[in-house]
Amino acid sequence: MKKLTIDSFRGKSVDEIKKTIKKNISAADPKINAYLEAFDIDKFEQGKGLLANIPFAVKDNILIKGMISSCASRMLADYKAPYSAFVIEKLLSEGAMITGRTNMDEFAMGSSTENSAFMTTKNPLNEEYVPGGSSGGSAAAVASGMCAFALGSDTGGSVRQPAAFCGIYGYKPTYGVFSRRGLVAYCSSFDQIGVLANSIEDIAMVSSVMNDKDPYDLTSYLDRELKELGKIKYTDSVFKSGIIGVVNTFEGIPVSPEIEASYKKLVGELRKMNLEVVNISPPFLEYAIPLYYVLSAAEAASNLARFDGVKYAFNKRSASYQKLLMKTRGEGFGREVKRRIMLGTFVTSSGYKDEFYKKANRLRTNMKKSYDALFSNIDYMLLPTTPTPPFKLGEKIDDPVAMYYSDAFTTFANIIGIPALSIPYDTDPKGLPIGMQVLSNVKRDVDLLTFCANLVRKLK
Amino acid sequence: MSKELFPVIGLEVHLQLKTEKKMFCNCKNSFENKPNINICPVCTGQPGAMPLMNRQALRFAGEMANALNCKINMFMRFDRKNYFYPDCPKNYQITQHDFPLGYDGEFFFFSEKRQYRIKIQRVQMEEDSAKLNHIGDDLSAGSFIDYNRSGVPLLEIVTGPDFEDAEAACAYLEFLKRTAKYLEISDCSMEKGSLRVDTNISLTGQKGSLPGYKVEIKNLNSFIAVKNAIEYEMERQRGIINSGNSSSLCDETRLWDAANKKTLGMRKKETESDYRYFPEPDIPPLFIQDKNISELKESTKLTPFFAMNQLINTFKIEIGDAYVITAEKQFYEFFTETSKYTSQYKKIVNWLTGDVLFNLRKKGIDLSGSKLTPKELGGIIERIESGALTGKIVKELMPELIEGASVDKLVEKKGIKPISSGGELDSLIRGILKKHPEEVKAYRNGKTGLIGFFMGEVMKGTKGQAEPRRAKEALLKILENKEE
Ligand SMILES: [Zn+2]
C-alpha cells in the first residue's frame, strides 16, 4: 500500500492525480469502507494555489456546500449543507481537490467508527481491526492512499487515536487555530478540526493554509507564525532548547504491555540522543475521562437539540410537536448518541448539576492551571496516544466504558485546549501500529510541529 | 373578618432593540415583510453555524442599563437556556443567566402626579424566537414558522416585586418606554411586539414579606391590559384569601382575556422548569473595561428623567405639564430651545401642549414635520406679553405658522393688527359704555359682577384683536374713574 504525501503529487497533471486517486479508491475502498461518498472528481477543474490539485478527504461532520453532510447519522442522511466550512473554503481557495466525505462515529461519538449509522470502516493494515475513531474513515483513507491528507475532528482524541491505529500522523491544534464554523458541533468547547496525513510537513502546509481568524467564529484566532510557516526548518537547535517531560508510570490508567514497552523504548532513544528528558506526573490525568464524559455530554445534549424534525433533515411527521420530537429523535439518533444526550441532560439537571457538571468544570479550571504551571518547566510532553494497540471490530462495542478508555491519553489535551500530535512510532507483535503523542502548551503549535519533524528525522 | 392585604407586583419587560443587524448574525433586523427573507444558517439553527456578537446591541443594552442605574458586570457571559419549542431553532436560547449585563439597579420615574423609585434586579441580553403563524385557531392544523424574527436582539428588564398598585406599574411601563425611546434603542410598540410585558402578582398579609406563591400573567397587549389584569387579579386573589382558601393559591401562569376582562388559568407550575443553563461555549466571556463603563456613565444622552427634573426644578413647570412635555423627546427639546427666546415658560407649555399639538394632530404630522421654529414661537410669546399680539390672533394663524409662515408677514398681509395703543382702546371702550348706561350705573352701584358682561362686549367690539388683560385694565380704569 502506497502512502501518498503532498510532495508525491507535485509536478503531476490534474488528470494523472485523478487517475491515481480513482484507481486507489476502487482498489481499496470496497474492503475498507473509508468513504461514505467518494465524489465524482472528474468534475474538478484544474486548481490554482498552494495546494493545487492536491486530493483530500473530509470527515462527514465538516460541511461542503451543496453536498450531503450526514455525520454518519440517519438524522442527517439527506442533509445538504447550505454553506461550506471555513476550512473548506480556505483549502478550496488554494486549489485543493475534495475526494469525498469519510465515515465516522455518529456525530463524532466513539473511538472505533463502529457507531456509524451506515457502515463499518476497517483498519487498512488489518481488516479485522478497527481504524479507530471517530475520524476512522479519514485515517483509513490517508493510510490506504485514497487521498493525500484528510480532515478530521478531535473532541477527545478523534484525530490522534485513529491516526495512531492506522499508522499515520494526526494533529489536533490549540483550540481556536482552525475555525469551527461549518463543523457540526459535538462539544463546542473541546471540538477542534484536525489534520491526518503521512508527514508532518504536509500537516504544517495544510495548517498554514487553514489557520486564520474567522470573523464568524469568535473562538478562532490567527497564529501568525503558523500562517507564515512554509517549510519546516530542520536544525538540531530545536533539541538544545527543548525540555521533554516523560512519565515513569501510567498511574490510574491501564496500559497494555506493548504500549508500555514501546513508550519506554522511545524514552530510552530520547535519552540516548542526549535530549533533556525529565520525569513528570501529568496532573489529574486519571480524572480526564470522567471529566470529559460529563462536560462533553452536557454540551452535546444541547448542541444536538436542534435536530428536531422541524427545520431540515430527517423527520417523522406527527400530529403533535411532542410526538414529532420523540419519533424523530428516537429513530434518527443511534444508541451511543442517545446515551450521551441522556447523560448530558442528567449531569446538567437541577439537583445533579452541582455534583456533576459544576464539579467537572471546577476541575477543568484546576487542570488548566496545573498544566500551565507544568509547561513553565517543560516544553513538550511525551505520552502514548492510546493505552492499547488497535482492537478488533466488535471487541469493545458492547462495553462503552472500555471504549471510552481508548481516549485516556488524549482527552486532557481537549479539556485544556493544548496542541498535540500523534506520531506513528512502532508496531506491536501482530504488526499493528503504535502511535506516540507529543504535546505542548497552548499556542506553541509551530514549535510542536517543528520539534516533532526534527525528532522523527533523527529517529529514522 | 377580612384582614388587610398588600399587593406584591413585579414586572418583566422584553424590549426588541432596533439595531441594524440581528444579535448573533449579520441578517437584517427586520421582520415585517415577507416571511423568511432575513435568515441565515445562524438564525435558523443550521448545523455548524456559530454566533457573532452585535456590538451595537451591546451598546444599546449598556445605555439602557445605565439609565436604569444598574451596576455593569465587568465579566459578562452568555448562557444557554435549554428547552424544546418549535419557535426556537437551536432548541436553546442564548441569554444571560449568571452574569447579566446590568444588575442591582434603581429606576427613578414619574407619573403625571408623583415621582417613584423601583429596584431593577437585572438587565440581560438575549435573542428573540421565530414567529409561529398558526393555521387556524386549532394548533393541530399546523403552523408556519417565520425565522425573520429569530435572533433579533432582546433586552429583558426585571424589576423587584415592589409595585404596590397597578397605577405604579403602568407609570413604570410608560416611563420605561419613554426612556428607551429617548435613547433611540427600541420602537417600544406593544402592538408590534417590540415591547412585551409579563406581570407577577401575589398578595401578602404582611407588608415587605413575600407570600409563598406567585401568579404570572401573560398575553398583556397594552398598558390598559396590564392595569386591568393587575386589578382583576388582585381582586380574584383577595376573594380567594378572604374566603379562607388561600392554600389553593399556588405558582401558576394565567392568561389575560382582554375581551372578557379576566385572567384564565393556563398551567400550574408544579416544578420549576429546568432550563439546564450553562455557559455558551461559542461566545468567549467579555471583559468590560473601566473605560467602557465611564464612557457609558458620561454619556450625555438625554433621558426623560433628566428632562422632568429640568422642567420641574429649573423651569418651575408643574409636574403634570412636565409629564406632557416629556412624552416625546422632540417636545422637550422644542421647549428648551424656545426657552432661550422667552422666559414665559408656562406659556411655552400652554402653546406647545395646546394649539401647536392640536394643529399638528389635525394635519396628521408630528413636531418634526412642523416648520414652526422655537425662535418664532418664543418671539410670538414675547409679543403677546408686550401686547403687540393677542392670543386669539396667534390661535387663528397657528395652522399657517406650523407651515413655516412668519407671524409678522401674516399680520401685515392680512391687515390684522392688535388694538394695543392706549388711546384707540380707550375710545373703543368709551363707545361701548355709552351704549349701556343702565349697566354702567348698576356696576358703579356695586354690581361688580357685570364686569364679565362689559368684557364680552369689548372683545366683541374689537373682534378679538385686543389683548384681554390690557382690555380689562383699561375697562376697569374707565369704570372706576367714573369717566363718562
Ligand atoms: Zn441570520
Short mmCIF file of N, CA and C in Angstrom, two decimals, chain A residues 106-222:
data_model
loop_
_atom_site.label_atom_id
_atom_site.label_comp_id
_atom_site.label_asym_id
_atom_site.label_seq_id
_atom_site.Cartn_x
_atom_site.Cartn_y
_atom_site.Cartn_z
N GLU A 106 -21.05 8.18 14.62
CA GLU A 106 -22.17 9.11 14.51
C GLU A 106 -21.93 10.34 15.39
N PHE A 107 -22.02 11.51 14.78
CA PHE A 107 -21.79 12.79 15.46
C PHE A 107 -20.47 12.81 16.23
N ALA A 108 -19.50 12.05 15.74
CA ALA A 108 -18.14 12.02 16.31
C ALA A 108 -18.09 11.39 17.70
N MET A 109 -19.11 10.61 18.03
CA MET A 109 -19.15 9.99 19.35
C MET A 109 -18.75 8.53 19.24
N GLY A 110 -17.47 8.28 19.55
CA GLY A 110 -17.00 6.90 19.50
C GLY A 110 -15.51 6.87 19.23
N SER A 111 -14.92 5.68 19.35
CA SER A 111 -13.48 5.54 19.19
C SER A 111 -13.13 4.40 18.25
N SER A 112 -14.10 4.01 17.40
CA SER A 112 -13.82 2.86 16.53
C SER A 112 -14.49 2.99 15.16
N THR A 113 -15.29 4.03 14.96
CA THR A 113 -16.07 4.22 13.74
C THR A 113 -17.14 3.14 13.58
N GLU A 114 -17.32 2.35 14.62
CA GLU A 114 -18.39 1.34 14.56
C GLU A 114 -19.76 1.96 14.85
N ASN A 115 -19.76 3.21 15.37
CA ASN A 115 -21.05 3.85 15.66
C ASN A 115 -21.64 4.57 14.46
N SER A 116 -21.09 4.36 13.28
CA SER A 116 -21.69 4.93 12.08
C SER A 116 -23.03 4.26 11.82
N ALA A 117 -24.01 5.08 11.39
CA ALA A 117 -25.32 4.51 11.09
C ALA A 117 -25.31 3.75 9.78
N PHE A 118 -24.24 3.92 8.98
CA PHE A 118 -24.28 3.40 7.61
C PHE A 118 -23.38 2.21 7.34
N MET A 119 -22.18 2.20 7.91
CA MET A 119 -21.27 1.10 7.59
C MET A 119 -20.10 1.09 8.56
N THR A 120 -19.33 0.01 8.53
CA THR A 120 -18.18 -0.12 9.39
C THR A 120 -16.91 0.04 8.55
N THR A 121 -16.03 0.88 9.02
CA THR A 121 -14.76 1.06 8.31
C THR A 121 -13.74 0.10 8.92
N LYS A 122 -12.91 -0.45 8.06
CA LYS A 122 -11.90 -1.41 8.54
C LYS A 122 -10.52 -0.76 8.59
N ASN A 123 -9.69 -1.31 9.45
CA ASN A 123 -8.32 -0.82 9.51
C ASN A 123 -7.57 -1.31 8.28
N PRO A 124 -7.02 -0.41 7.46
CA PRO A 124 -6.36 -0.83 6.21
C PRO A 124 -5.18 -1.76 6.45
N LEU A 125 -4.62 -1.75 7.67
CA LEU A 125 -3.46 -2.58 7.94
C LEU A 125 -3.85 -4.00 8.32
N ASN A 126 -5.06 -4.16 8.79
CA ASN A 126 -5.61 -5.48 9.09
C ASN A 126 -7.12 -5.33 9.22
N GLU A 127 -7.83 -5.92 8.28
CA GLU A 127 -9.25 -5.63 8.16
C GLU A 127 -10.10 -6.22 9.28
N GLU A 128 -9.49 -7.00 10.15
CA GLU A 128 -10.25 -7.49 11.30
C GLU A 128 -10.28 -6.46 12.41
N TYR A 129 -9.48 -5.41 12.24
CA TYR A 129 -9.33 -4.43 13.31
C TYR A 129 -10.02 -3.12 12.97
N VAL A 130 -10.34 -2.38 14.03
CA VAL A 130 -10.98 -1.08 13.82
C VAL A 130 -9.92 -0.07 13.39
N PRO A 131 -10.35 0.97 12.66
CA PRO A 131 -9.39 2.01 12.27
C PRO A 131 -9.26 3.07 13.36
N GLY A 132 -9.97 2.87 14.47
CA GLY A 132 -10.04 3.92 15.49
C GLY A 132 -11.16 4.88 15.13
N GLY A 133 -11.33 5.85 15.99
CA GLY A 133 -12.42 6.79 15.71
C GLY A 133 -12.35 8.00 16.61
N SER A 134 -13.14 8.96 16.40
CA SER A 134 -14.27 8.89 15.49
C SER A 134 -13.91 9.19 14.03
N SER A 135 -12.68 9.76 13.76
CA SER A 135 -12.34 10.07 12.37
C SER A 135 -11.73 8.86 11.67
N GLY A 136 -12.32 7.69 11.87
CA GLY A 136 -11.75 6.46 11.33
C GLY A 136 -11.71 6.42 9.82
N GLY A 137 -12.75 6.95 9.16
CA GLY A 137 -12.78 6.96 7.70
C GLY A 137 -11.64 7.81 7.14
N SER A 138 -11.41 8.97 7.75
CA SER A 138 -10.34 9.85 7.28
C SER A 138 -8.98 9.19 7.47
N ALA A 139 -8.77 8.55 8.62
CA ALA A 139 -7.49 7.90 8.88
C ALA A 139 -7.26 6.76 7.90
N ALA A 140 -8.31 5.96 7.67
CA ALA A 140 -8.18 4.82 6.76
C ALA A 140 -7.91 5.29 5.34
N ALA A 141 -8.56 6.42 4.95
CA ALA A 141 -8.35 6.93 3.59
C ALA A 141 -6.91 7.38 3.39
N VAL A 142 -6.35 8.06 4.39
CA VAL A 142 -4.97 8.53 4.29
C VAL A 142 -4.01 7.34 4.28
N ALA A 143 -4.31 6.36 5.16
CA ALA A 143 -3.39 5.23 5.31
C ALA A 143 -3.40 4.31 4.09
N SER A 144 -4.47 4.40 3.26
CA SER A 144 -4.54 3.47 2.13
C SER A 144 -4.42 4.17 0.78
N GLY A 145 -3.85 5.38 0.81
CA GLY A 145 -3.56 6.05 -0.46
C GLY A 145 -4.77 6.55 -1.20
N MET A 146 -5.90 6.75 -0.49
CA MET A 146 -7.10 7.22 -1.16
C MET A 146 -7.21 8.75 -1.15
N CYS A 147 -6.20 9.41 -0.60
CA CYS A 147 -6.10 10.88 -0.60
C CYS A 147 -4.73 11.23 -0.07
N ALA A 148 -4.36 12.52 -0.22
CA ALA A 148 -3.05 12.93 0.29
C ALA A 148 -3.14 13.25 1.77
N PHE A 149 -4.24 13.88 2.14
CA PHE A 149 -4.44 14.16 3.56
C PHE A 149 -5.94 14.20 3.79
N ALA A 150 -6.33 14.22 5.06
CA ALA A 150 -7.76 14.26 5.35
C ALA A 150 -8.02 15.15 6.55
N LEU A 151 -9.24 15.70 6.57
CA LEU A 151 -9.65 16.46 7.73
C LEU A 151 -10.44 15.56 8.67
N GLY A 152 -10.20 15.74 9.94
CA GLY A 152 -10.97 15.04 10.94
C GLY A 152 -11.40 16.05 11.99
N SER A 153 -12.07 15.58 13.01
CA SER A 153 -12.35 16.47 14.13
C SER A 153 -11.94 15.73 15.39
N ASP A 154 -11.42 16.49 16.34
CA ASP A 154 -10.85 15.88 17.54
C ASP A 154 -11.48 16.55 18.75
N THR A 155 -12.38 15.82 19.42
CA THR A 155 -13.05 16.35 20.59
C THR A 155 -12.46 15.76 21.87
N GLY A 156 -11.97 14.51 21.73
CA GLY A 156 -11.33 13.88 22.88
C GLY A 156 -10.21 12.96 22.45
N GLY A 157 -9.82 13.07 21.17
CA GLY A 157 -8.77 12.21 20.62
C GLY A 157 -9.13 11.64 19.26
N SER A 158 -10.24 12.12 18.71
CA SER A 158 -10.81 11.54 17.50
C SER A 158 -9.99 11.71 16.23
N VAL A 159 -8.92 12.51 16.28
CA VAL A 159 -7.98 12.56 15.15
C VAL A 159 -6.75 11.73 15.50
N ARG A 160 -6.25 11.90 16.72
CA ARG A 160 -4.98 11.28 17.10
C ARG A 160 -5.10 9.77 17.26
N GLN A 161 -6.21 9.32 17.88
CA GLN A 161 -6.35 7.88 18.13
C GLN A 161 -6.47 7.10 16.82
N PRO A 162 -7.34 7.49 15.86
CA PRO A 162 -7.37 6.75 14.57
C PRO A 162 -6.05 6.90 13.80
N ALA A 163 -5.37 8.05 13.93
CA ALA A 163 -4.07 8.20 13.27
C ALA A 163 -3.10 7.14 13.82
N ALA A 164 -3.11 7.00 15.16
CA ALA A 164 -2.23 6.01 15.78
C ALA A 164 -2.59 4.60 15.32
N PHE A 165 -3.91 4.30 15.25
CA PHE A 165 -4.35 2.97 14.86
C PHE A 165 -4.05 2.66 13.39
N CYS A 166 -3.97 3.70 12.57
CA CYS A 166 -3.72 3.46 11.14
C CYS A 166 -2.28 3.77 10.73
N GLY A 167 -1.45 4.09 11.70
CA GLY A 167 -0.03 4.30 11.40
C GLY A 167 0.28 5.57 10.64
N ILE A 168 -0.47 6.63 10.90
CA ILE A 168 -0.19 7.91 10.23
C ILE A 168 -0.07 9.02 11.28
N TYR A 169 0.11 10.26 10.79
CA TYR A 169 0.22 11.40 11.70
C TYR A 169 -1.16 12.04 11.90
N GLY A 170 -1.41 12.44 13.14
CA GLY A 170 -2.67 13.13 13.41
C GLY A 170 -2.42 14.32 14.31
N TYR A 171 -2.91 15.46 13.88
CA TYR A 171 -2.62 16.71 14.60
C TYR A 171 -3.91 17.37 15.08
N LYS A 172 -3.94 17.62 16.39
CA LYS A 172 -5.01 18.44 16.96
C LYS A 172 -4.37 19.74 17.44
N PRO A 173 -4.71 20.85 16.81
CA PRO A 173 -4.05 22.10 17.18
C PRO A 173 -4.58 22.68 18.49
N THR A 174 -3.99 23.78 18.90
CA THR A 174 -4.53 24.57 20.01
C THR A 174 -5.97 24.95 19.67
N TYR A 175 -6.82 24.93 20.68
CA TYR A 175 -8.21 25.32 20.50
C TYR A 175 -8.28 26.70 19.85
N GLY A 176 -8.91 26.80 18.68
CA GLY A 176 -9.05 28.10 18.03
C GLY A 176 -8.19 28.29 16.80
N VAL A 177 -7.22 27.38 16.58
CA VAL A 177 -6.35 27.54 15.41
C VAL A 177 -7.16 27.40 14.11
N PHE A 178 -8.09 26.43 14.11
CA PHE A 178 -8.96 26.28 12.94
C PHE A 178 -10.37 26.67 13.33
N SER A 179 -10.96 27.50 12.51
CA SER A 179 -12.34 27.91 12.75
C SER A 179 -13.25 26.69 12.80
N ARG A 180 -14.20 26.70 13.70
CA ARG A 180 -15.15 25.60 13.80
C ARG A 180 -16.42 25.87 13.00
N ARG A 181 -16.48 27.02 12.34
CA ARG A 181 -17.69 27.29 11.56
C ARG A 181 -17.83 26.24 10.47
N GLY A 182 -18.96 25.55 10.47
CA GLY A 182 -19.16 24.50 9.48
C GLY A 182 -18.74 23.13 9.96
N LEU A 183 -18.23 23.07 11.18
CA LEU A 183 -18.00 21.77 11.80
C LEU A 183 -19.23 21.51 12.67
N VAL A 184 -19.93 20.42 12.42
CA VAL A 184 -21.14 20.15 13.21
C VAL A 184 -20.72 19.92 14.66
N ALA A 185 -21.25 20.76 15.54
CA ALA A 185 -20.76 20.78 16.91
C ALA A 185 -21.16 19.53 17.68
N TYR A 186 -20.19 19.01 18.42
CA TYR A 186 -20.45 17.92 19.37
C TYR A 186 -20.26 18.52 20.75
N CYS A 187 -19.02 18.85 21.11
CA CYS A 187 -18.78 19.57 22.36
C CYS A 187 -17.99 20.81 21.99
N SER A 188 -18.71 21.94 21.90
CA SER A 188 -18.12 23.15 21.33
C SER A 188 -16.84 23.60 22.03
N SER A 189 -16.72 23.37 23.32
CA SER A 189 -15.53 23.89 24.00
C SER A 189 -14.34 22.93 23.90
N PHE A 190 -14.56 21.74 23.34
CA PHE A 190 -13.45 20.79 23.12
C PHE A 190 -13.16 20.60 21.63
N ASP A 191 -14.17 20.74 20.79
CA ASP A 191 -14.05 20.40 19.37
C ASP A 191 -12.92 21.19 18.69
N GLN A 192 -12.11 20.50 17.95
CA GLN A 192 -11.16 21.15 17.05
C GLN A 192 -11.07 20.31 15.79
N ILE A 193 -11.02 21.00 14.65
CA ILE A 193 -10.73 20.28 13.42
C ILE A 193 -9.25 19.90 13.47
N GLY A 194 -8.92 18.73 12.94
CA GLY A 194 -7.54 18.29 12.92
C GLY A 194 -7.17 17.76 11.55
N VAL A 195 -5.87 17.52 11.38
CA VAL A 195 -5.37 17.07 10.07
C VAL A 195 -4.74 15.69 10.22
N LEU A 196 -5.08 14.79 9.31
CA LEU A 196 -4.45 13.47 9.27
C LEU A 196 -3.64 13.39 7.98
N ALA A 197 -2.37 12.97 8.09
CA ALA A 197 -1.52 12.97 6.90
C ALA A 197 -0.38 11.98 7.06
N ASN A 198 0.38 11.84 6.01
CA ASN A 198 1.50 10.91 6.04
C ASN A 198 2.83 11.57 6.38
N SER A 199 2.81 12.89 6.60
CA SER A 199 4.04 13.55 7.03
C SER A 199 3.71 14.81 7.82
N ILE A 200 4.64 15.19 8.67
CA ILE A 200 4.45 16.41 9.45
C ILE A 200 4.54 17.64 8.53
N GLU A 201 5.37 17.55 7.50
CA GLU A 201 5.45 18.66 6.54
C GLU A 201 4.08 18.94 5.93
N ASP A 202 3.37 17.87 5.58
CA ASP A 202 2.04 18.05 4.99
C ASP A 202 1.08 18.70 5.99
N ILE A 203 1.18 18.24 7.23
CA ILE A 203 0.32 18.82 8.27
C ILE A 203 0.60 20.32 8.41
N ALA A 204 1.90 20.66 8.41
CA ALA A 204 2.28 22.07 8.56
C ALA A 204 1.75 22.90 7.39
N MET A 205 1.90 22.35 6.22
CA MET A 205 1.46 23.04 4.99
C MET A 205 -0.05 23.31 5.03
N VAL A 206 -0.80 22.25 5.29
CA VAL A 206 -2.26 22.35 5.30
C VAL A 206 -2.72 23.29 6.43
N SER A 207 -2.04 23.19 7.58
CA SER A 207 -2.44 24.01 8.72
C SER A 207 -2.21 25.48 8.45
N SER A 208 -1.11 25.78 7.75
CA SER A 208 -0.84 27.19 7.49
C SER A 208 -1.89 27.75 6.53
N VAL A 209 -2.42 26.90 5.66
CA VAL A 209 -3.49 27.36 4.76
C VAL A 209 -4.81 27.55 5.53
N MET A 210 -5.10 26.63 6.45
CA MET A 210 -6.41 26.65 7.11
C MET A 210 -6.51 27.63 8.28
N ASN A 211 -5.36 27.96 8.88
CA ASN A 211 -5.43 28.85 10.04
C ASN A 211 -5.77 30.27 9.63
N ASP A 212 -6.66 30.88 10.37
CA ASP A 212 -6.96 32.30 10.22
C ASP A 212 -7.97 32.69 11.27
N LYS A 213 -8.07 33.97 11.50
CA LYS A 213 -9.15 34.47 12.35
C LYS A 213 -10.39 34.49 11.48
N ASP A 214 -11.38 33.68 11.86
CA ASP A 214 -12.65 33.67 11.13
C ASP A 214 -13.60 34.62 11.84
N PRO A 215 -14.04 35.67 11.14
CA PRO A 215 -14.94 36.62 11.83
C PRO A 215 -16.22 35.95 12.31
N TYR A 216 -16.52 34.78 11.75
CA TYR A 216 -17.75 34.09 12.15
C TYR A 216 -17.53 33.02 13.21
N ASP A 217 -16.31 32.90 13.71
CA ASP A 217 -16.08 32.02 14.86
C ASP A 217 -15.30 32.83 15.89
N LEU A 218 -16.01 33.25 16.94
CA LEU A 218 -15.41 34.15 17.93
C LEU A 218 -14.27 33.49 18.70
N THR A 219 -14.17 32.15 18.62
CA THR A 219 -13.09 31.48 19.37
C THR A 219 -11.86 31.23 18.50
N SER A 220 -11.93 31.60 17.22
CA SER A 220 -10.79 31.34 16.34
C SER A 220 -9.78 32.48 16.43
N TYR A 221 -8.54 32.19 16.07
CA TYR A 221 -7.52 33.25 16.07
C TYR A 221 -6.48 32.98 14.99
N LEU A 222 -5.80 34.06 14.63
CA LEU A 222 -4.73 33.93 13.65
C LEU A 222 -3.43 33.65 14.39
#
